[in-house]
Amino acid sequence: AQKITQTQPGMFVQEKEAVTLDCTYDTSDPSYGLFWYKQPSSGEMIFLIYQGSYDQQNATEGRYSLNFQKARKSANLVISASQLGDSAMYFCAMREYGNEKLTFGTGTRLTIIP
Amino acid sequence: SAVISQKPSRDICQRGTSLTIQCQVDSQVTMMFWYRQQPGQSLTLIATANQGSEATYESGFVIDKFPISRPNLTFSTLTVSNMSPEDSSIYLCSVGLAGGPLETQYFGPGTRLLVL
């Protein structure tokens, strides 16, 4: 069974600094995808970045990058040059190939301090 | 990505009543999903809705409580029946869009439900 663990319930970061949000996962399937979503206080879930298990390079999307360490089963999200608008809940999620179900972690609440 | 809308955006309901939530997508999609997010919690999948077939429910969710319709490839509804305060949650629909070996799920804006 797939499982996602986010060990940081909350983080406070100074504006303009970089921040790393931790995510570890567990699966026996060699083919899977890892996703990060942002949930502002409005409640919507915003897709940020995707990493496939066979991707050779770490995924990047603008200020977001994914530090993928397959042997350690970790997929940490790195946000560079943080902004006040980055304050939100961040969820790591995983999906195994051939299974439509997306499993979410418990989330990390990120607060950017001016 | 896709433009996904949900109605209503929020509602306050009395216990024992039912609420139907609509999810509309601006393109045809095969799979639609319904999630529940209880206060301070993560997202939990309620069911997967395919067009033209019965929805597939996750453990702990039953059709009598959460009936789902999927009349076409752009629309779905979730009904929360015989509501109790424990049903107070954000309900989100999502769709899978092909963008590689694994479809990325994109979410609607959610429906905030408070049951008194």
PDB file of C-alpha atoms in Angstrom:
ATOM      1  CA  ALA A   1       0.000   0.000   0.000  1.00  0.00           C
ATOM      2  CA  GLN A   2       1.224   3.481  -0.792  1.00  0.00           C
ATOM      3  CA  LYS A   3       1.926   5.895   2.039  1.00  0.00           C
ATOM      4  CA  ILE A   4       3.054   9.511   2.234  1.00  0.00           C
ATOM      5  CA  THR A   5       4.681  11.094   5.304  1.00  0.00           C
ATOM      6  CA  GLN A   6       5.141  14.804   5.936  1.00  0.00           C
ATOM      7  CA  THR A   7       6.847  15.320   9.284  1.00  0.00           C
ATOM      8  CA  GLN A   8       6.696  19.122   9.463  1.00  0.00           C
ATOM      9  CA  PRO A   9       3.253  20.267  10.617  1.00  0.00           C
ATOM     10  CA  GLY A  10       4.301  23.919  10.411  1.00  0.00           C
ATOM     11  CA  MET A  11       7.194  26.083   9.260  1.00  0.00           C
ATOM     12  CA  PHE A  12       8.048  29.773   9.555  1.00  0.00           C
ATOM     13  CA  VAL A  13      10.418  31.262   6.996  1.00  0.00           C
ATOM     14  CA  GLN A  14      11.695  34.763   6.418  1.00  0.00           C
ATOM     15  CA  GLU A  15      10.635  36.367   3.163  1.00  0.00           C
ATOM     16  CA  LYS A  16      13.142  35.921   0.292  1.00  0.00           C
ATOM     17  CA  GLU A  17      14.742  32.908   1.912  1.00  0.00           C
ATOM     18  CA  ALA A  18      14.597  29.421   0.404  1.00  0.00           C
ATOM     19  CA  VAL A  19      12.545  26.743   2.139  1.00  0.00           C
ATOM     20  CA  THR A  20      12.501  22.951   1.933  1.00  0.00           C
ATOM     21  CA  LEU A  21       9.356  20.987   2.710  1.00  0.00           C
ATOM     22  CA  ASP A  22       9.970  17.328   3.501  1.00  0.00           C
ATOM     23  CA  CYS A  23       8.121  14.375   2.036  1.00  0.00           C
ATOM     24  CA  THR A  24       8.905  10.682   2.288  1.00  0.00           C
ATOM     25  CA  TYR A  25       6.916   7.917   0.675  1.00  0.00           C
ATOM     26  CA  ASP A  26       6.563   4.182   0.703  1.00  0.00           C
ATOM     27  CA  THR A  27       5.539   1.955  -2.174  1.00  0.00           C
ATOM     28  CA  SER A  28       6.437  -1.425  -3.575  1.00  0.00           C
ATOM     29  CA  ASP A  29       5.539  -0.388  -7.120  1.00  0.00           C
ATOM     30  CA  PRO A  30       8.562   0.628  -9.242  1.00  0.00           C
ATOM     31  CA  SER A  31       6.390   2.950 -11.347  1.00  0.00           C
ATOM     32  CA  TYR A  32       4.853   5.907  -9.566  1.00  0.00           C
ATOM     33  CA  GLY A  33       4.473   9.649  -9.615  1.00  0.00           C
ATOM     34  CA  LEU A  34       4.938  12.232  -6.904  1.00  0.00           C
ATOM     35  CA  PHE A  35       2.986  15.488  -6.788  1.00  0.00           C
ATOM     36  CA  TRP A  36       3.015  18.644  -4.719  1.00  0.00           C
ATOM     37  CA  TYR A  37      -0.059  20.812  -4.209  1.00  0.00           C
ATOM     38  CA  LYS A  38      -0.549  24.187  -2.562  1.00  0.00           C
ATOM     39  CA  GLN A  39      -3.733  24.984  -0.646  1.00  0.00           C
ATOM     40  CA  PRO A  40      -4.224  28.649   0.274  1.00  0.00           C
ATOM     41  CA  SER A  41      -6.749  29.661   2.896  1.00  0.00           C
ATOM     42  CA  SER A  42      -9.374  29.872   0.121  1.00  0.00           C
ATOM     43  CA  GLY A  43      -9.371  26.064   0.037  1.00  0.00           C
ATOM     44  CA  GLU A  44      -8.529  25.375  -3.583  1.00  0.00           C
ATOM     45  CA  MET A  45      -5.832  22.825  -4.379  1.00  0.00           C
ATOM     46  CA  ILE A  46      -3.218  24.164  -6.784  1.00  0.00           C
ATOM     47  CA  PHE A  47      -0.942  21.716  -8.601  1.00  0.00           C
ATOM     48  CA  LEU A  48       2.701  22.781  -8.351  1.00  0.00           C
ATOM     49  CA  ILE A  49       5.056  20.111  -9.622  1.00  0.00           C
ATOM     50  CA  TYR A  50       5.327  16.459 -10.679  1.00  0.00           C
ATOM     51  CA  GLN A  51       8.164  13.930 -10.520  1.00  0.00           C
ATOM     52  CA  GLY A  52       8.026  10.514 -12.157  1.00  0.00           C
ATOM     53  CA  SER A  53       9.857   7.581 -10.614  1.00  0.00           C
ATOM     54  CA  TYR A  54      11.901   7.038 -13.773  1.00  0.00           C
ATOM     55  CA  ASP A  55      12.769  10.680 -14.347  1.00  0.00           C
ATOM     56  CA  GLN A  56      16.529  11.120 -14.368  1.00  0.00           C
ATOM     57  CA  GLN A  57      16.494  14.790 -13.448  1.00  0.00           C
ATOM     58  CA  ASN A  58      14.800  16.621 -10.622  1.00  0.00           C
ATOM     59  CA  ALA A  59      11.662  18.451 -11.720  1.00  0.00           C
ATOM     60  CA  THR A  60      11.611  22.245 -11.735  1.00  0.00           C
ATOM     61  CA  GLU A  61       8.770  24.720 -12.270  1.00  0.00           C
ATOM     62  CA  GLY A  62       9.744  28.344 -11.835  1.00  0.00           C
ATOM     63  CA  ARG A  63      10.610  28.894  -8.158  1.00  0.00           C
ATOM     64  CA  TYR A  64       9.628  25.324  -7.312  1.00  0.00           C
ATOM     65  CA  SER A  65      11.981  22.389  -7.560  1.00  0.00           C
ATOM     66  CA  LEU A  66      11.742  18.847  -6.328  1.00  0.00           C
ATOM     67  CA  ASN A  67      14.709  17.227  -4.599  1.00  0.00           C
ATOM     68  CA  PHE A  68      14.064  13.603  -5.577  1.00  0.00           C
ATOM     69  CA  GLN A  69      16.156  10.983  -3.784  1.00  0.00           C
ATOM     70  CA  LYS A  70      14.791   7.662  -4.964  1.00  0.00           C
ATOM     71  CA  ALA A  71      16.963   5.422  -2.791  1.00  0.00           C
ATOM     72  CA  ARG A  72      15.838   7.322   0.305  1.00  0.00           C
ATOM     73  CA  LYS A  73      12.248   7.497  -0.960  1.00  0.00           C
ATOM     74  CA  SER A  74      12.095  11.211  -0.436  1.00  0.00           C
ATOM     75  CA  ALA A  75      10.666  13.966  -2.618  1.00  0.00           C
ATOM     76  CA  ASN A  76      11.247  17.278  -0.903  1.00  0.00           C
ATOM     77  CA  LEU A  77       9.825  20.500  -2.328  1.00  0.00           C
ATOM     78  CA  VAL A  78      12.194  23.460  -2.505  1.00  0.00           C
ATOM     79  CA  ILE A  79      10.790  26.959  -2.873  1.00  0.00           C
ATOM     80  CA  SER A  80      13.387  29.552  -3.743  1.00  0.00           C
ATOM     81  CA  ALA A  81      13.134  33.250  -2.866  1.00  0.00           C
ATOM     82  CA  SER A  82       9.985  32.829  -0.814  1.00  0.00           C
ATOM     83  CA  GLN A  83       7.191  35.391  -1.085  1.00  0.00           C
ATOM     84  CA  LEU A  84       4.364  36.365   1.243  1.00  0.00           C
ATOM     85  CA  GLY A  85       1.947  34.723  -1.184  1.00  0.00           C
ATOM     86  CA  ASP A  86       3.630  31.381  -0.578  1.00  0.00           C
ATOM     87  CA  SER A  87       1.977  31.186   2.839  1.00  0.00           C
ATOM     88  CA  ALA A  88      -0.346  28.170   2.570  1.00  0.00           C
ATOM     89  CA  MET A  89      -0.720  24.475   3.275  1.00  0.00           C
ATOM     90  CA  TYR A  90       1.448  22.242   1.106  1.00  0.00           C
ATOM     91  CA  PHE A  91       0.553  18.635   0.402  1.00  0.00           C
ATOM     92  CA  CYS A  92       2.730  15.900  -1.031  1.00  0.00           C
ATOM     93  CA  ALA A  93       0.881  13.154  -2.899  1.00  0.00           C
ATOM     94  CA  MET A  94       1.681   9.932  -4.706  1.00  0.00           C
ATOM     95  CA  ARG A  95       0.053   7.797  -7.327  1.00  0.00           C
ATOM     96  CA  GLU A  96       1.144   4.354  -8.473  1.00  0.00           C
ATOM     97  CA  TYR A  97       1.088   3.589 -12.175  1.00  0.00           C
ATOM     98  CA  GLY A  98      -2.183   1.977 -13.228  1.00  0.00           C
ATOM     99  CA  ASN A  99      -3.934   3.112 -10.053  1.00  0.00           C
ATOM    100  CA  GLU A 100      -6.005   6.264 -10.319  1.00  0.00           C
ATOM    101  CA  LYS A 101      -5.982   6.822  -6.574  1.00  0.00           C
ATOM    102  CA  LEU A 102      -3.933   9.781  -5.343  1.00  0.00           C
ATOM    103  CA  THR A 103      -2.745   9.423  -1.748  1.00  0.00           C
ATOM    104  CA  PHE A 104      -1.982  12.600   0.203  1.00  0.00           C
ATOM    105  CA  GLY A 105       0.279  13.340   3.127  1.00  0.00           C
ATOM    106  CA  THR A 106      -0.902  15.270   6.164  1.00  0.00           C
ATOM    107  CA  GLY A 107       0.459  18.558   4.874  1.00  0.00           C
ATOM    108  CA  THR A 108       2.809  21.305   6.069  1.00  0.00           C
ATOM    109  CA  ARG A 109       1.575  24.779   6.924  1.00  0.00           C
ATOM    110  CA  LEU A 110       4.112  27.295   5.622  1.00  0.00           C
ATOM    111  CA  THR A 111       4.094  30.853   6.927  1.00  0.00           C
ATOM    112  CA  ILE A 112       6.290  33.481   5.298  1.00  0.00           C
ATOM    113  CA  ILE A 113       7.367  36.262   7.650  1.00  0.00           C
ATOM    114  CA  PRO A 114       7.906  39.744   6.193  1.00  0.00           C
TER     115      PRO A 114
ATOM    116  CA  SER B   1      -4.721  22.169 -17.216  1.00  0.00           C
ATOM    117  CA  ALA B   2      -8.520  22.555 -17.181  1.00  0.00           C
ATOM    118  CA  VAL B   3     -11.036  25.018 -15.824  1.00  0.00           C
ATOM    119  CA  ILE B   4     -13.066  23.297 -13.124  1.00  0.00           C
ATOM    120  CA  SER B   5     -15.977  24.931 -11.359  1.00  0.00           C
ATOM    121  CA  GLN B   6     -18.015  23.809  -8.377  1.00  0.00           C
ATOM    122  CA  LYS B   7     -21.398  24.894  -7.109  1.00  0.00           C
ATOM    123  CA  PRO B   8     -22.144  25.934  -4.458  1.00  0.00           C
ATOM    124  CA  SER B   9     -18.871  27.411  -3.224  1.00  0.00           C
ATOM    125  CA  ARG B  10     -20.137  27.187   0.344  1.00  0.00           C
ATOM    126  CA  ASP B  11     -23.295  26.356   2.222  1.00  0.00           C
ATOM    127  CA  ILE B  12     -24.684  26.087   5.717  1.00  0.00           C
ATOM    128  CA  CYS B  13     -27.170  23.259   6.148  1.00  0.00           C
ATOM    129  CA  GLN B  14     -29.322  21.774   8.875  1.00  0.00           C
ATOM    130  CA  ARG B  15     -28.747  18.245  10.062  1.00  0.00           C
ATOM    131  CA  GLY B  16     -30.883  15.632   8.385  1.00  0.00           C
ATOM    132  CA  THR B  17     -31.005  17.465   5.064  1.00  0.00           C
ATOM    133  CA  SER B  18     -29.121  16.699   1.838  1.00  0.00           C
ATOM    134  CA  LEU B  19     -26.926  18.845  -0.393  1.00  0.00           C
ATOM    135  CA  THR B  20     -25.952  18.233  -4.002  1.00  0.00           C
ATOM    136  CA  ILE B  21     -22.620  19.601  -5.174  1.00  0.00           C
ATOM    137  CA  GLN B  22     -21.986  20.131  -8.871  1.00  0.00           C
ATOM    138  CA  CYS B  23     -18.662  19.881 -10.672  1.00  0.00           C
ATOM    139  CA  GLN B  24     -18.261  21.190 -14.222  1.00  0.00           C
ATOM    140  CA  VAL B  25     -15.160  20.877 -16.424  1.00  0.00           C
ATOM    141  CA  ASP B  26     -14.444  22.845 -19.585  1.00  0.00           C
ATOM    142  CA  SER B  27     -13.179  19.776 -21.464  1.00  0.00           C
ATOM    143  CA  GLN B  28     -14.130  16.124 -21.734  1.00  0.00           C
ATOM    144  CA  VAL B  29     -12.427  13.918 -19.167  1.00  0.00           C
ATOM    145  CA  THR B  30     -12.650  10.222 -18.459  1.00  0.00           C
ATOM    146  CA  MET B  31     -12.060  10.192 -14.748  1.00  0.00           C
ATOM    147  CA  MET B  32     -13.547  12.487 -12.139  1.00  0.00           C
ATOM    148  CA  PHE B  33     -12.838  12.190  -8.445  1.00  0.00           C
ATOM    149  CA  TRP B  34     -14.529  13.400  -5.300  1.00  0.00           C
ATOM    150  CA  TYR B  35     -12.551  14.148  -2.127  1.00  0.00           C
ATOM    151  CA  ARG B  36     -13.440  15.187   1.388  1.00  0.00           C
ATOM    152  CA  GLN B  37     -11.232  17.345   3.578  1.00  0.00           C
ATOM    153  CA  GLN B  38     -12.358  17.500   7.173  1.00  0.00           C
ATOM    154  CA  PRO B  39     -11.260  20.528   9.232  1.00  0.00           C
ATOM    155  CA  GLY B  40      -7.495  20.549   9.740  1.00  0.00           C
ATOM    156  CA  GLN B  41      -7.088  17.261   7.911  1.00  0.00           C
ATOM    157  CA  SER B  42      -5.708  16.025   4.628  1.00  0.00           C
ATOM    158  CA  LEU B  43      -7.730  14.974   1.605  1.00  0.00           C
ATOM    159  CA  THR B  44      -9.509  11.643   1.538  1.00  0.00           C
ATOM    160  CA  LEU B  45     -10.849  10.116  -1.664  1.00  0.00           C
ATOM    161  CA  ILE B  46     -14.574   9.421  -1.507  1.00  0.00           C
ATOM    162  CA  ALA B  47     -15.114   7.874  -4.918  1.00  0.00           C
ATOM    163  CA  THR B  48     -14.086   7.755  -8.538  1.00  0.00           C
ATOM    164  CA  ALA B  49     -16.736   8.575 -11.134  1.00  0.00           C
ATOM    165  CA  ASN B  50     -16.561   7.259 -14.682  1.00  0.00           C
ATOM    166  CA  GLN B  51     -19.052   8.315 -17.301  1.00  0.00           C
ATOM    167  CA  GLY B  52     -21.618   5.638 -17.998  1.00  0.00           C
ATOM    168  CA  SER B  53     -20.821   3.404 -15.056  1.00  0.00           C
ATOM    169  CA  GLU B  54     -21.363   3.207 -11.330  1.00  0.00           C
ATOM    170  CA  ALA B  55     -19.000   5.186  -9.146  1.00  0.00           C
ATOM    171  CA  THR B  56     -16.308   3.278  -7.284  1.00  0.00           C
ATOM    172  CA  TYR B  57     -16.313   4.065  -3.565  1.00  0.00           C
ATOM    173  CA  GLU B  58     -13.387   3.939  -1.177  1.00  0.00           C
ATOM    174  CA  SER B  59     -13.492   2.051   2.081  1.00  0.00           C
ATOM    175  CA  GLY B  60     -15.624   3.892   4.600  1.00  0.00           C
ATOM    176  CA  PHE B  61     -17.829   5.626   2.037  1.00  0.00           C
ATOM    177  CA  VAL B  62     -21.139   4.223   0.796  1.00  0.00           C
ATOM    178  CA  ILE B  63     -23.444   5.084  -2.056  1.00  0.00           C
ATOM    179  CA  ASP B  64     -26.457   5.678   0.190  1.00  0.00           C
ATOM    180  CA  LYS B  65     -24.616   8.448   1.999  1.00  0.00           C
ATOM    181  CA  PHE B  66     -22.720   9.910  -0.986  1.00  0.00           C
ATOM    182  CA  PRO B  67     -24.613   9.175  -4.212  1.00  0.00           C
ATOM    183  CA  ILE B  68     -22.748  10.322  -7.307  1.00  0.00           C
ATOM    184  CA  SER B  69     -23.944  10.982 -10.821  1.00  0.00           C
ATOM    185  CA  ARG B  70     -21.830  11.247 -13.971  1.00  0.00           C
ATOM    186  CA  PRO B  71     -24.196  11.919 -16.849  1.00  0.00           C
ATOM    187  CA  ASN B  72     -21.541  13.030 -19.351  1.00  0.00           C
ATOM    188  CA  LEU B  73     -17.825  13.631 -19.793  1.00  0.00           C
ATOM    189  CA  THR B  74     -17.841  17.188 -18.423  1.00  0.00           C
ATOM    190  CA  PHE B  75     -20.144  17.031 -15.395  1.00  0.00           C
ATOM    191  CA  SER B  76     -20.638  15.201 -12.108  1.00  0.00           C
ATOM    192  CA  THR B  77     -22.602  15.655  -8.909  1.00  0.00           C
ATOM    193  CA  LEU B  78     -21.983  14.486  -5.352  1.00  0.00           C
ATOM    194  CA  THR B  79     -24.854  14.414  -2.865  1.00  0.00           C
ATOM    195  CA  VAL B  80     -24.204  14.436   0.855  1.00  0.00           C
ATOM    196  CA  SER B  81     -27.289  12.777   2.309  1.00  0.00           C
ATOM    197  CA  ASN B  82     -28.883  12.941   5.738  1.00  0.00           C
ATOM    198  CA  MET B  83     -26.192  15.289   6.934  1.00  0.00           C
ATOM    199  CA  SER B  84     -24.758  15.489  10.429  1.00  0.00           C
ATOM    200  CA  PRO B  85     -22.224  17.968  11.886  1.00  0.00           C
ATOM    201  CA  GLU B  86     -19.489  15.393  11.180  1.00  0.00           C
ATOM    202  CA  ASP B  87     -20.076  16.009   7.461  1.00  0.00           C
ATOM    203  CA  SER B  88     -18.796  19.569   7.809  1.00  0.00           C
ATOM    204  CA  SER B  89     -15.870  19.597   5.409  1.00  0.00           C
ATOM    205  CA  ILE B  90     -14.506  20.934   2.181  1.00  0.00           C
ATOM    206  CA  TYR B  91     -15.609  18.768  -0.723  1.00  0.00           C
ATOM    207  CA  LEU B  92     -13.420  18.889  -3.807  1.00  0.00           C
ATOM    208  CA  CYS B  93     -13.774  17.390  -7.234  1.00  0.00           C
ATOM    209  CA  SER B  94     -10.793  16.698  -9.422  1.00  0.00           C
ATOM    210  CA  VAL B  95     -10.107  15.471 -12.923  1.00  0.00           C
ATOM    211  CA  GLY B  96      -7.190  13.578 -14.379  1.00  0.00           C
ATOM    212  CA  LEU B  97      -5.464  15.128 -17.359  1.00  0.00           C
ATOM    213  CA  ALA B  98      -2.893  13.232 -19.361  1.00  0.00           C
ATOM    214  CA  GLY B  99       0.476  14.911 -19.156  1.00  0.00           C
ATOM    215  CA  GLY B 100       2.893  12.023 -19.082  1.00  0.00           C
ATOM    216  CA  PRO B 101       2.962   8.444 -17.900  1.00  0.00           C
ATOM    217  CA  LEU B 102       0.812   9.385 -14.930  1.00  0.00           C
ATOM    218  CA  GLU B 103      -2.122  11.738 -15.131  1.00  0.00           C
ATOM    219  CA  THR B 104      -1.968  14.844 -13.006  1.00  0.00           C
ATOM    220  CA  GLN B 105      -5.145  15.586 -11.064  1.00  0.00           C
ATOM    221  CA  TYR B 106      -6.437  19.132 -11.158  1.00  0.00           C
ATOM    222  CA  PHE B 107      -8.900  20.313  -8.572  1.00  0.00           C
ATOM    223  CA  GLY B 108     -11.935  22.486  -8.501  1.00  0.00           C
ATOM    224  CA  PRO B 109     -12.185  25.383  -6.017  1.00  0.00           C
ATOM    225  CA  GLY B 110     -14.015  23.239  -3.461  1.00  0.00           C
ATOM    226  CA  THR B 111     -17.330  23.477  -1.619  1.00  0.00           C
ATOM    227  CA  ARG B 112     -17.209  24.465   2.046  1.00  0.00           C
ATOM    228  CA  LEU B 113     -20.020  22.770   3.913  1.00  0.00           C
ATOM    229  CA  LEU B 114     -21.059  23.544   7.471  1.00  0.00           C
ATOM    230  CA  VAL B 115     -23.745  21.376   9.032  1.00  0.00           C
ATOM    231  CA  LEU B 116     -25.493  22.717  12.110  1.00  0.00           C
TER     232      LEU B 116
END
